[in-house]
XYZ file of C-alpha atoms in Angstrom:
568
model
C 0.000 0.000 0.000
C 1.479 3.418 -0.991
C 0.141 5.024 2.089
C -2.642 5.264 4.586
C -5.575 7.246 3.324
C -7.143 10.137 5.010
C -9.064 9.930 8.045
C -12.173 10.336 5.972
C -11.550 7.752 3.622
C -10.498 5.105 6.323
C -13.239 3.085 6.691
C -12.884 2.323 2.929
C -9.132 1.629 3.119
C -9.067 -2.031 1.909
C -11.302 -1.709 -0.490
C -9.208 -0.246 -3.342
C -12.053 -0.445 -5.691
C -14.185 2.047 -4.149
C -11.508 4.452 -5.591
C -9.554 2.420 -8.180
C -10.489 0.363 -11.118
C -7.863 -2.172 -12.451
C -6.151 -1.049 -15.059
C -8.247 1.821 -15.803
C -7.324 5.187 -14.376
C -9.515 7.030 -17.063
C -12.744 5.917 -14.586
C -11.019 7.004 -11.321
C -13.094 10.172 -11.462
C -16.319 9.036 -11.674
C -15.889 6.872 -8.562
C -15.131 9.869 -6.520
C -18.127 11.319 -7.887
C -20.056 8.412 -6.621
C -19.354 8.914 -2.980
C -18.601 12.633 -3.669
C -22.356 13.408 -4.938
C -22.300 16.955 -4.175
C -19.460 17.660 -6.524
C -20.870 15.455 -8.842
C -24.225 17.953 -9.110
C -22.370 20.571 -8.890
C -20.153 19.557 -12.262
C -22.959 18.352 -14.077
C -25.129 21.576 -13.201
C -21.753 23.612 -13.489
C -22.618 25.499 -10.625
C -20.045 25.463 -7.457
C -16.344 25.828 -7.198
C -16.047 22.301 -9.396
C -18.951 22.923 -11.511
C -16.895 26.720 -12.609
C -13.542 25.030 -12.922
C -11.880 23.353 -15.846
C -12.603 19.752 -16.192
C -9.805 17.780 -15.129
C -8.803 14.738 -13.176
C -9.693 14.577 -9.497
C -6.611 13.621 -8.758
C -4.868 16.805 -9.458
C -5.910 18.418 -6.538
C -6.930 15.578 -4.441
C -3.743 12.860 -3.832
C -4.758 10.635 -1.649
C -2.338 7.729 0.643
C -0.041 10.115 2.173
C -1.036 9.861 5.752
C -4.355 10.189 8.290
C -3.629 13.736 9.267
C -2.933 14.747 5.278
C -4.949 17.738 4.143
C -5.858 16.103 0.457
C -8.148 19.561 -0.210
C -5.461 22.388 0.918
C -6.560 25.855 -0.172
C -4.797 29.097 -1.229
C -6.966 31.685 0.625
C -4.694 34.493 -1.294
C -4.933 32.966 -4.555
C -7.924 31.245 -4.386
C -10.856 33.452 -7.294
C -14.163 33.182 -5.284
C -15.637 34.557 -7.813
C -15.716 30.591 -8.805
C -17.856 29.939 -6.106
C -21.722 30.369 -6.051
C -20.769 33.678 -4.063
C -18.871 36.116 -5.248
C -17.210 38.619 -2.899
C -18.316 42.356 -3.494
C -18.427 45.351 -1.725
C -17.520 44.733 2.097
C -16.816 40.879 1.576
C -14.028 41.402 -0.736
C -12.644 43.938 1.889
C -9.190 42.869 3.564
C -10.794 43.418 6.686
C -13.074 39.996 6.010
C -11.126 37.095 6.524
C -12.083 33.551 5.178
C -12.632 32.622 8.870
C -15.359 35.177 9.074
C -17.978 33.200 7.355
C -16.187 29.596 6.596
C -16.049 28.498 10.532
C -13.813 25.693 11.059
C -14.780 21.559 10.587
C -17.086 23.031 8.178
C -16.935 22.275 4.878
C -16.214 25.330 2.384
C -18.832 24.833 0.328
C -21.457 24.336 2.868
C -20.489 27.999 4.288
C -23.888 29.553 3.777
C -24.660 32.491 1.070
C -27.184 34.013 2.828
C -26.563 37.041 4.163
C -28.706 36.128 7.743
C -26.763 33.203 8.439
C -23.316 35.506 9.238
C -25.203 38.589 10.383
C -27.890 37.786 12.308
C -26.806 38.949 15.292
C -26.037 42.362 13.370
C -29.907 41.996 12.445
C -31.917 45.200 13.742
C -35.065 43.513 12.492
C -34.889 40.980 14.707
C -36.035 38.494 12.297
C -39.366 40.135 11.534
C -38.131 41.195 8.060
C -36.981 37.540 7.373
C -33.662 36.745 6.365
C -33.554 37.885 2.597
C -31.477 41.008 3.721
C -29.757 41.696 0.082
C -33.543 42.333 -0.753
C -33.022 45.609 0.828
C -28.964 45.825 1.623
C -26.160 45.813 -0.403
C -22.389 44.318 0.420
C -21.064 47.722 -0.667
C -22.483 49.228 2.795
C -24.838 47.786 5.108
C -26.803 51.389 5.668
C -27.274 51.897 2.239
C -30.527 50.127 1.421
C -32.397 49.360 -2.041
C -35.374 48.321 -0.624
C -38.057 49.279 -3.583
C -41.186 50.724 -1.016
C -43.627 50.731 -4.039
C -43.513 46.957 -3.238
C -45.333 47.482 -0.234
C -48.841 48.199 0.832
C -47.502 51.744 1.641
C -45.752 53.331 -1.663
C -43.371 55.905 -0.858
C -44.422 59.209 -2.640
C -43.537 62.781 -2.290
C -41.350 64.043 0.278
C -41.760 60.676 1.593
C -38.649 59.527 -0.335
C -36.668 61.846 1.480
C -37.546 60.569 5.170
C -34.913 58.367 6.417
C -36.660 54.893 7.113
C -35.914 55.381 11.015
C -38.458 58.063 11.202
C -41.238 55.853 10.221
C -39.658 52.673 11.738
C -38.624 53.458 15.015
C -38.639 50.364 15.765
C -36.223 48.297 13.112
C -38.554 45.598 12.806
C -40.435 47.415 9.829
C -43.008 45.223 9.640
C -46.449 46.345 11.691
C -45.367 49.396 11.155
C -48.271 51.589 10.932
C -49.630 53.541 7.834
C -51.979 56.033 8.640
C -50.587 59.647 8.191
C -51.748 60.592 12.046
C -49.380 57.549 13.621
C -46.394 59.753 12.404
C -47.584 63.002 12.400
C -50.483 63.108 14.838
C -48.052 65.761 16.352
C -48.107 67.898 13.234
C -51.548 67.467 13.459
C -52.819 71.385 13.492
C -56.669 70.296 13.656
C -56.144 68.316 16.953
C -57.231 65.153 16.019
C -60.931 66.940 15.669
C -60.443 65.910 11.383
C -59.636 62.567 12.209
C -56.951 60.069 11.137
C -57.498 60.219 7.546
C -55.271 62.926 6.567
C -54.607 61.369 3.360
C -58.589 62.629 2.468
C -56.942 66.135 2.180
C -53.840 66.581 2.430
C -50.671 64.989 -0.047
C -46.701 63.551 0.464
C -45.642 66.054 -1.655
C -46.679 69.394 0.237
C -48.953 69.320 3.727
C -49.767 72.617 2.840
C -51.132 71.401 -0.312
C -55.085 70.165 0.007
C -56.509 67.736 -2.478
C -59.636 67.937 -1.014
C -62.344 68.688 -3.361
C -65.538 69.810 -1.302
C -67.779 70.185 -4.227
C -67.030 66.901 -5.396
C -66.065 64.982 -2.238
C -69.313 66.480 -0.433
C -72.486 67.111 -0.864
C -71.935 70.294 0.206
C -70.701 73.006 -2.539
C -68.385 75.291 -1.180
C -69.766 78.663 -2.867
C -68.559 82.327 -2.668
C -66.821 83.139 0.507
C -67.027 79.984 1.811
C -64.413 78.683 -0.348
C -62.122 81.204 1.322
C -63.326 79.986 4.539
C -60.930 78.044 6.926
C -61.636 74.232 7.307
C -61.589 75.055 10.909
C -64.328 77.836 10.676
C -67.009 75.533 10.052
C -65.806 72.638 11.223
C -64.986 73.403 15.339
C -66.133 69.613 16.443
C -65.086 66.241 15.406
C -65.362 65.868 12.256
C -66.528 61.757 11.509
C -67.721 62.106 14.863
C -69.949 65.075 14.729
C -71.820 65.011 11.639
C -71.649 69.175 10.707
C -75.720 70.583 9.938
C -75.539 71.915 6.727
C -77.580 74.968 7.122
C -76.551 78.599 7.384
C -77.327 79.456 11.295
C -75.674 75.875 12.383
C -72.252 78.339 11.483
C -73.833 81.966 11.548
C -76.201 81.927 14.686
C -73.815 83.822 16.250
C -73.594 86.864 13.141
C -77.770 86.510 13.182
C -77.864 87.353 16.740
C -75.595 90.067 17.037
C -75.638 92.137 13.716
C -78.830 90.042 11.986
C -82.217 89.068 12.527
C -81.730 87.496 15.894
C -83.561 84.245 14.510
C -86.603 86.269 13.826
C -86.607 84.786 10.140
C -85.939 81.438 10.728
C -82.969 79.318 9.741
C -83.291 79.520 5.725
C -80.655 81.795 5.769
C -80.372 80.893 1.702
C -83.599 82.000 1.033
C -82.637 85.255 0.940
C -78.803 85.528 1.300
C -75.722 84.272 -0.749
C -72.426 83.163 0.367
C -70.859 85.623 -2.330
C -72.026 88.374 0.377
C -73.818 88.575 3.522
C -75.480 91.725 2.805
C -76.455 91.094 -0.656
C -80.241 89.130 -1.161
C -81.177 86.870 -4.058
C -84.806 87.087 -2.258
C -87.486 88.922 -4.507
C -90.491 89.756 -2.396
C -92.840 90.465 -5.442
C -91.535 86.769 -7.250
C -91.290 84.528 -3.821
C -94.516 85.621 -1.682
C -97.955 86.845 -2.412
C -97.140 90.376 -1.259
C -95.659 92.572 -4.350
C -93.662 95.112 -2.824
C -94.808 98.753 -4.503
C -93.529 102.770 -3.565
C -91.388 103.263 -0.259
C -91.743 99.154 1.109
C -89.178 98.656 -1.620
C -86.731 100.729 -0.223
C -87.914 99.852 3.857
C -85.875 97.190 5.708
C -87.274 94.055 6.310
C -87.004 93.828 10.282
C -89.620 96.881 9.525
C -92.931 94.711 8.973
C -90.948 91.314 10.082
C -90.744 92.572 13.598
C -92.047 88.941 15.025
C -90.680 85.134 14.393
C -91.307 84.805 10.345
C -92.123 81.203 10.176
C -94.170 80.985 13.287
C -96.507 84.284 13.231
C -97.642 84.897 9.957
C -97.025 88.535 8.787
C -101.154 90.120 8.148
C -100.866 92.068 5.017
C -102.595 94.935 5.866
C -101.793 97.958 5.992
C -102.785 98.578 9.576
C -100.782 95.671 10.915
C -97.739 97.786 10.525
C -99.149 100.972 10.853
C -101.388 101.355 13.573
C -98.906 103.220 15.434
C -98.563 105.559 12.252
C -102.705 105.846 12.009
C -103.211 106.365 15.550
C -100.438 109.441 16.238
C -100.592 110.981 12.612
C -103.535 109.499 11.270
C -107.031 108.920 11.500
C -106.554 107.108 14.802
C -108.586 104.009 13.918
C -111.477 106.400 12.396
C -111.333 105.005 8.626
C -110.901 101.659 9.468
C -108.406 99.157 8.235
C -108.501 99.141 4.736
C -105.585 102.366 4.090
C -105.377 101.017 0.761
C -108.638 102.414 -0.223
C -107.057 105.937 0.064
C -103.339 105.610 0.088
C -100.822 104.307 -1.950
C -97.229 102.876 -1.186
C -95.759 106.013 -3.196
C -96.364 108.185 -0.661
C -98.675 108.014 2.927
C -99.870 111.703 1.698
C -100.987 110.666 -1.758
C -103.995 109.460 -1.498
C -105.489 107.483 -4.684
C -108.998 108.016 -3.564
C -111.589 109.658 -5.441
C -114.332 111.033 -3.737
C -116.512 111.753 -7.013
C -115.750 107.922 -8.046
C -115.291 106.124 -5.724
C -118.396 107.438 -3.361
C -122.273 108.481 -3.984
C -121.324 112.240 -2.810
C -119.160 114.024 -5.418
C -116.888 117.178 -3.689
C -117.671 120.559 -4.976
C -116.279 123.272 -4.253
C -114.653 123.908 -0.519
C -115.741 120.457 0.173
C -112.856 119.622 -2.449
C -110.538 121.042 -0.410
C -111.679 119.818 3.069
C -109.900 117.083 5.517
C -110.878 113.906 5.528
C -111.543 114.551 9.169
C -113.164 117.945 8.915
C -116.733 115.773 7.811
C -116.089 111.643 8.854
C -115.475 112.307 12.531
C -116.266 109.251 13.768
C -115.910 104.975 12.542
C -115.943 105.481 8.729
C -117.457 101.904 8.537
C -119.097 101.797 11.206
C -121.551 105.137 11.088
C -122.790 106.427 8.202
C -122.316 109.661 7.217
C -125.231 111.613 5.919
C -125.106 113.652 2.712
C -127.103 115.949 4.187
C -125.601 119.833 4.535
C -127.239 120.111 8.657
C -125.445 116.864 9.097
C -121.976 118.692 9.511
C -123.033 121.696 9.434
C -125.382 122.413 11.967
C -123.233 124.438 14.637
C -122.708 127.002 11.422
C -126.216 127.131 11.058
C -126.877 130.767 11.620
C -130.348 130.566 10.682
C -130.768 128.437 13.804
C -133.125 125.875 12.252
C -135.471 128.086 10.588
C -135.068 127.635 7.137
C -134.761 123.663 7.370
C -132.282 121.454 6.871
C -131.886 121.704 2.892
C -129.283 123.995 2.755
C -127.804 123.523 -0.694
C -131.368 125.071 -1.725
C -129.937 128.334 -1.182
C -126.249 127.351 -0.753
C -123.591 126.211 -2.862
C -120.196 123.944 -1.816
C -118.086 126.957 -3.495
C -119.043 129.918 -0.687
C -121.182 129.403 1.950
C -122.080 133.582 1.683
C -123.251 133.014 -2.244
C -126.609 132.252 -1.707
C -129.129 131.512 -4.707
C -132.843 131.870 -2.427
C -135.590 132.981 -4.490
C -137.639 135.188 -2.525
C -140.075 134.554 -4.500
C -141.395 131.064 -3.247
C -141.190 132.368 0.181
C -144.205 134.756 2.462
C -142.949 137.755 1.443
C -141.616 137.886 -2.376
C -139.723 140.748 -3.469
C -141.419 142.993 -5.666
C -140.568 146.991 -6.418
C -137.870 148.625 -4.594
C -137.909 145.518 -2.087
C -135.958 143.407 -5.107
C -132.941 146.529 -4.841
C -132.491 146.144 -1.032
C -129.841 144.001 0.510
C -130.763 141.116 2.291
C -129.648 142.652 5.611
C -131.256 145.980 5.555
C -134.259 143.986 6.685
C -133.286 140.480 8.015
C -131.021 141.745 10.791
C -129.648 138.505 11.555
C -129.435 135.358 10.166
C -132.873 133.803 11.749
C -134.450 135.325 8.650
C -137.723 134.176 9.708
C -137.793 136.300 12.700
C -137.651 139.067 9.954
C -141.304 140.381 10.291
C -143.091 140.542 6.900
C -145.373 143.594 7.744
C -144.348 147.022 6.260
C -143.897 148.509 9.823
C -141.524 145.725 10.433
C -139.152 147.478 8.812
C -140.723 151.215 7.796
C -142.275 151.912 11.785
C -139.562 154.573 11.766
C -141.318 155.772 8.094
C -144.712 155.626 8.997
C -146.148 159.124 9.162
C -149.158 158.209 10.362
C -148.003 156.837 13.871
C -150.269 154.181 13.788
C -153.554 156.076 13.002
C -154.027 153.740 9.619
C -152.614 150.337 11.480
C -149.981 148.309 10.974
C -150.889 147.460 7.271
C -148.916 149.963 5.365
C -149.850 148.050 1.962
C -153.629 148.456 2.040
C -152.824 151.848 0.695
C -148.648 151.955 -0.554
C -147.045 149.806 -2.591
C -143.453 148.336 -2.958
C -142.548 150.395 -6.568
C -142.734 154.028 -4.543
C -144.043 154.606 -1.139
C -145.534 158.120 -2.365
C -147.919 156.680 -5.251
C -150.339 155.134 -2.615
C -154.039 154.228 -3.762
C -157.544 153.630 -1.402
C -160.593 153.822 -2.224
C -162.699 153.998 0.729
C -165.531 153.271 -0.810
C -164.901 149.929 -1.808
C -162.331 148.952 1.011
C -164.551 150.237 3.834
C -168.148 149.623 4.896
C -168.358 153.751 4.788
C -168.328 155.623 2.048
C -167.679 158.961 1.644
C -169.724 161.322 0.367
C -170.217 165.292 0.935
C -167.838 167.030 3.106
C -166.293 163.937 4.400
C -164.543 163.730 0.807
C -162.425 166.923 1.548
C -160.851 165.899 4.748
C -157.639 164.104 5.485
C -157.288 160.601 6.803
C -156.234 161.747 10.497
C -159.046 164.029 10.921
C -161.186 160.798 11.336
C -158.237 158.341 12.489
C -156.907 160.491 14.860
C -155.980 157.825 17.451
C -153.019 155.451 16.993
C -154.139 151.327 15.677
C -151.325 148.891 16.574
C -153.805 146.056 14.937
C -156.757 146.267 12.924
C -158.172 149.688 11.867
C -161.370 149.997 13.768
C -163.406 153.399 13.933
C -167.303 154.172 14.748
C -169.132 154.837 11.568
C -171.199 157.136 13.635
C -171.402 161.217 13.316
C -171.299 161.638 16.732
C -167.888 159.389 17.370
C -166.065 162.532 15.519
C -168.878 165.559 15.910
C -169.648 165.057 19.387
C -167.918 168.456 20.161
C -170.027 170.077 17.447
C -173.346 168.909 18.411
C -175.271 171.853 19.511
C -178.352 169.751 20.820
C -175.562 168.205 23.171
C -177.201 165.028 22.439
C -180.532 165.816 22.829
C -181.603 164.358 19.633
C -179.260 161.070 20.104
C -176.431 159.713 18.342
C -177.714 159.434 14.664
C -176.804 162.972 13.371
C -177.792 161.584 9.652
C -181.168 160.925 10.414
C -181.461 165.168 10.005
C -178.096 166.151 8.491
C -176.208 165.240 5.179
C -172.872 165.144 4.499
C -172.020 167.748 2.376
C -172.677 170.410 5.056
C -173.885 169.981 8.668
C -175.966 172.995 8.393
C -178.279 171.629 6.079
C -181.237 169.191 7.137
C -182.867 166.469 5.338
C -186.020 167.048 2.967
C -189.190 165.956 4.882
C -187.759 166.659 8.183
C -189.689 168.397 10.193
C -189.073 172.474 10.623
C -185.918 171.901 8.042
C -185.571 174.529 5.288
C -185.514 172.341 1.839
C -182.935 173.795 -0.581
């Protein structure tokens, strides 16, 4: 025997053909091979130290025979190209600071060193396992800290200024895995809304800029964001939590506070958008005469609208008459409740003094005259509605009545609406018509006041002071004068009298009979003696009846046939 084998060919020793085969030294290799399978695969798969190396015989490295202790495998750790191997050395394994001994431990076979990176560093792992042990899927040999982990890979893509965090500010804990993803686990202290928005910052905000919001409230909501709200903080509106909290989408749920203090202090109920805009608080979109039944005409236009909407809007309902708002007005200017509660029928919006009404139309008494230009209150003193007013002239006027009743109640039959002095009274239809120089004199030269009936219609009414004949004639002035001339005066005793005269009784004047004052009828004695008395020179003897002897044409001369008496 040439030599004792090596210890791990001993047991096969004396049995030369496990190694050898007679006369054939061409076939030596591929009984290594069979007890050497590993090498075997790894030459036929050409993978492996022998798989990468020329083919040659086994031999050639390998001498066997030359003692237990002989190292038939010796290795030239300077010479030796590992790039041969199934792992090549780059970065900081091919570093002279990495010895062989660093990852080929000893009474381990060279090729059974493993290739993954875990199996030498695991006690360098930070991870502690819980990234597995595939570490050259994120580290490279050229330096451990430099990483080419591809994040995109994950469930959380790294986009933004996220590429420029250092993994450690994420992963405080080196484990990576579990770590969380939500934007508030890092940043909940960046967090300027408090945690009041919730965790889902990702619903607004982006990686590239926080300042930058993606949030799209016209499409994300179904609440447009219109006018100023869009310039509105988030943090305006929303003061509560927001997925807690579900924020009212009406005006006062923000603006109670702006109603109350410069507004309507609820008053109008909380459809703020009914009338207002979120362009501008103080400009309206509401249109009285389009949204109600009230048209809006004259100076309501232009009146505010806390004016008539002085109650709760939706809960009284606003009367829409006039006197609902302007009672006051009515009762310290106006008619004070007098003409009822339809101001309409009079006024107009325009103006409260221009009145539309139309006496002449509108009523069954036209105005003439100074009633044209009389108040309202000057005839309807009391309830328009409720008492009717008489068209009658006594009805308002009877405290100017200066007639004091006498001449009726029809004054417009003398009187007209343009002067109350113009009078149009025929005289003619009263007692006394006018006739001769009567129809020249003024009214007043014999009615001295206005109770024209007390005017007495007798001549010595008004001509006593005229009356020449102090009475003797009576009162009756026009039994002989006439109203043309007081002078051209006609009576013919005769006819007007029951004695007529005849003889010397047609010489004489009136007052030598009617010597004695009448203040009624004219009544005288139609006897001689109630005038001759003095000149009866029988003093009575013969009686009373003086005619019975005398005539009348002279008192000296006695009746034919009477006895003693001369006949002429």
């Amino acid at each position: 025997m040439p030599g004792k084998v090596i210890e791990g060919h001993a047991d096969i020793e004396t049995d030369c053909k496990s190694c050898h085969a007679r006369f054939k030294k061409s076939a030596q290799n591929a009984l290594c091979l069979d007890c050497h399978k590993d090498v075997a695969k790894d030459a036929v798969q050409k993978q492996g130290y022998h798989g990468r190396m020329r083919e040659q015989e086994c031999r050639s490295c390998h001498t066997d025979h030359k003692g237990r202790a002989m190292n038939i495998a010796p290795l030239d750790e300077k010479s030796f190209d590992h790039k041969l191997t199934d792992f090549t050395l780059k970065g900081g394994h091919a570093s002279e600071k990495v010895s062989c001994r660093d990852c080929h431990k000893p009474k381990v076979k060279f090729r059974d060193a493993p290739s993954d990176c875990f199996a030498c560093h695991k006690k360098d792992d930070k991870h502690k396992g819980s990234l597995g042990t595939l570490c050259a899927d994120c580290h490279q040999e050229s330096d451990w800290k430099k990483t080419l982990f591809d994040h995109s890979k994950t469930k959380f893509p790294l986009t933004g200024k996220h590429r420029d965090v250092v993994c450690k500010d994420c992963h405080a804990d080196p484990k990576f895995k579990g770590a969380p993803t939500a934007c508030v686990a890092c940043h909940k202290k960046d967090d300027e809304h408090k945690g009041k928005f919730g965790a889902k910052c990702e619903s607004c905000h982006t990686d590239r800029e926080w300042k930058t919001i993606i949030f799209n409230h016209d499409k994300d909501t179904k609440y447009p964001l219109r006018g100023k709200h869009r310039l509105a903080n988030c943090a305006t509106c929303h003061t509560g939590f927001l997925y807690k909290e579900k924020l009212r989408v009406a005006c006062v749920a923000c603006h109670k506070t702006d109603d109350d203090k410069k507004g309507h202090k609820g008053r109008f109920g909380e459809k703020c958008e009914t009338c207002h805009t979120e362009k501008d608080w103080s400009i309206t979109t509401f249109n009285h005469d389009r949204d109600t039944k009230y048209v809006l005409r004259g100076k309501h236009i232009t009146a505010k609208c806390e004016s008539c909407h002085t109650g709760i809007l939706y809960v009284e309902k606003l009367k829409k008459t006039c006197i609902a708002c302007h009672r006051a007005d009515d009762d310290k200017k106006g008619h004070k409740g007098r003409f009822g509660d339809k101001c309409e029928s009079c006024h107009v919006e325009k103006s409260w003094k221009t009145t539309s009404f139309n006496h002449d139309r509108d009523t069954k008494y036209p105005l003439r005259g100074k009633h044209a230009e009389a108040k309202c209150e000057s005839c309807h003193t009391s309830p328009l509605f409720k008492d009717k007013l008489p068209t009658t002239c006594i009805a308002c006027h009877e405290k100017d009545d200066k007639h004091k009743g006498q001449e009726g109640k029809k004054c417009e039959s003398c009187h007209n609406q343009r002067d109350w002095k113009t009078s149009k009274i025929d005289h003619g239809l009263t007692r006394f018509p006018l006739l001769g120089k009567h129809a020249k004199v003024e009214c007043k030269k014999c009615h001295l006041t206005p109770a024209f009936k007390d005017a007495g219609i007798a001549c010595v009414a008004c001509h006593e002071k005229d009356d020449k004949h102090k009475y003797k004639l009576g009162p009756r002035c026009e039994t002989c004068h006439n109203a043309l001339s007081w002078k051209d005066w006609r009576f013919d005793h005769n006819k007007q009298t029951s004695y007529k005269l005849d003889g010397g009784h047609e010489r004489i004047v009136c007052e030598a009979c009617h010597n004695k004052p009448m203040s009624r009828k004219v009544t005288l004695s139609n006897t001689c003696n109630s005038c001759h008395e003095a000149d009866d020179v029988h003093n009575g003897g013969f009686g009373k009846y003086c005619e019975r002897c005398h005539v009348t044409s002279s008192f000296k001369e006695i009746r034919a046939g009477v006895g003693g008496a001369a006949v002429h």
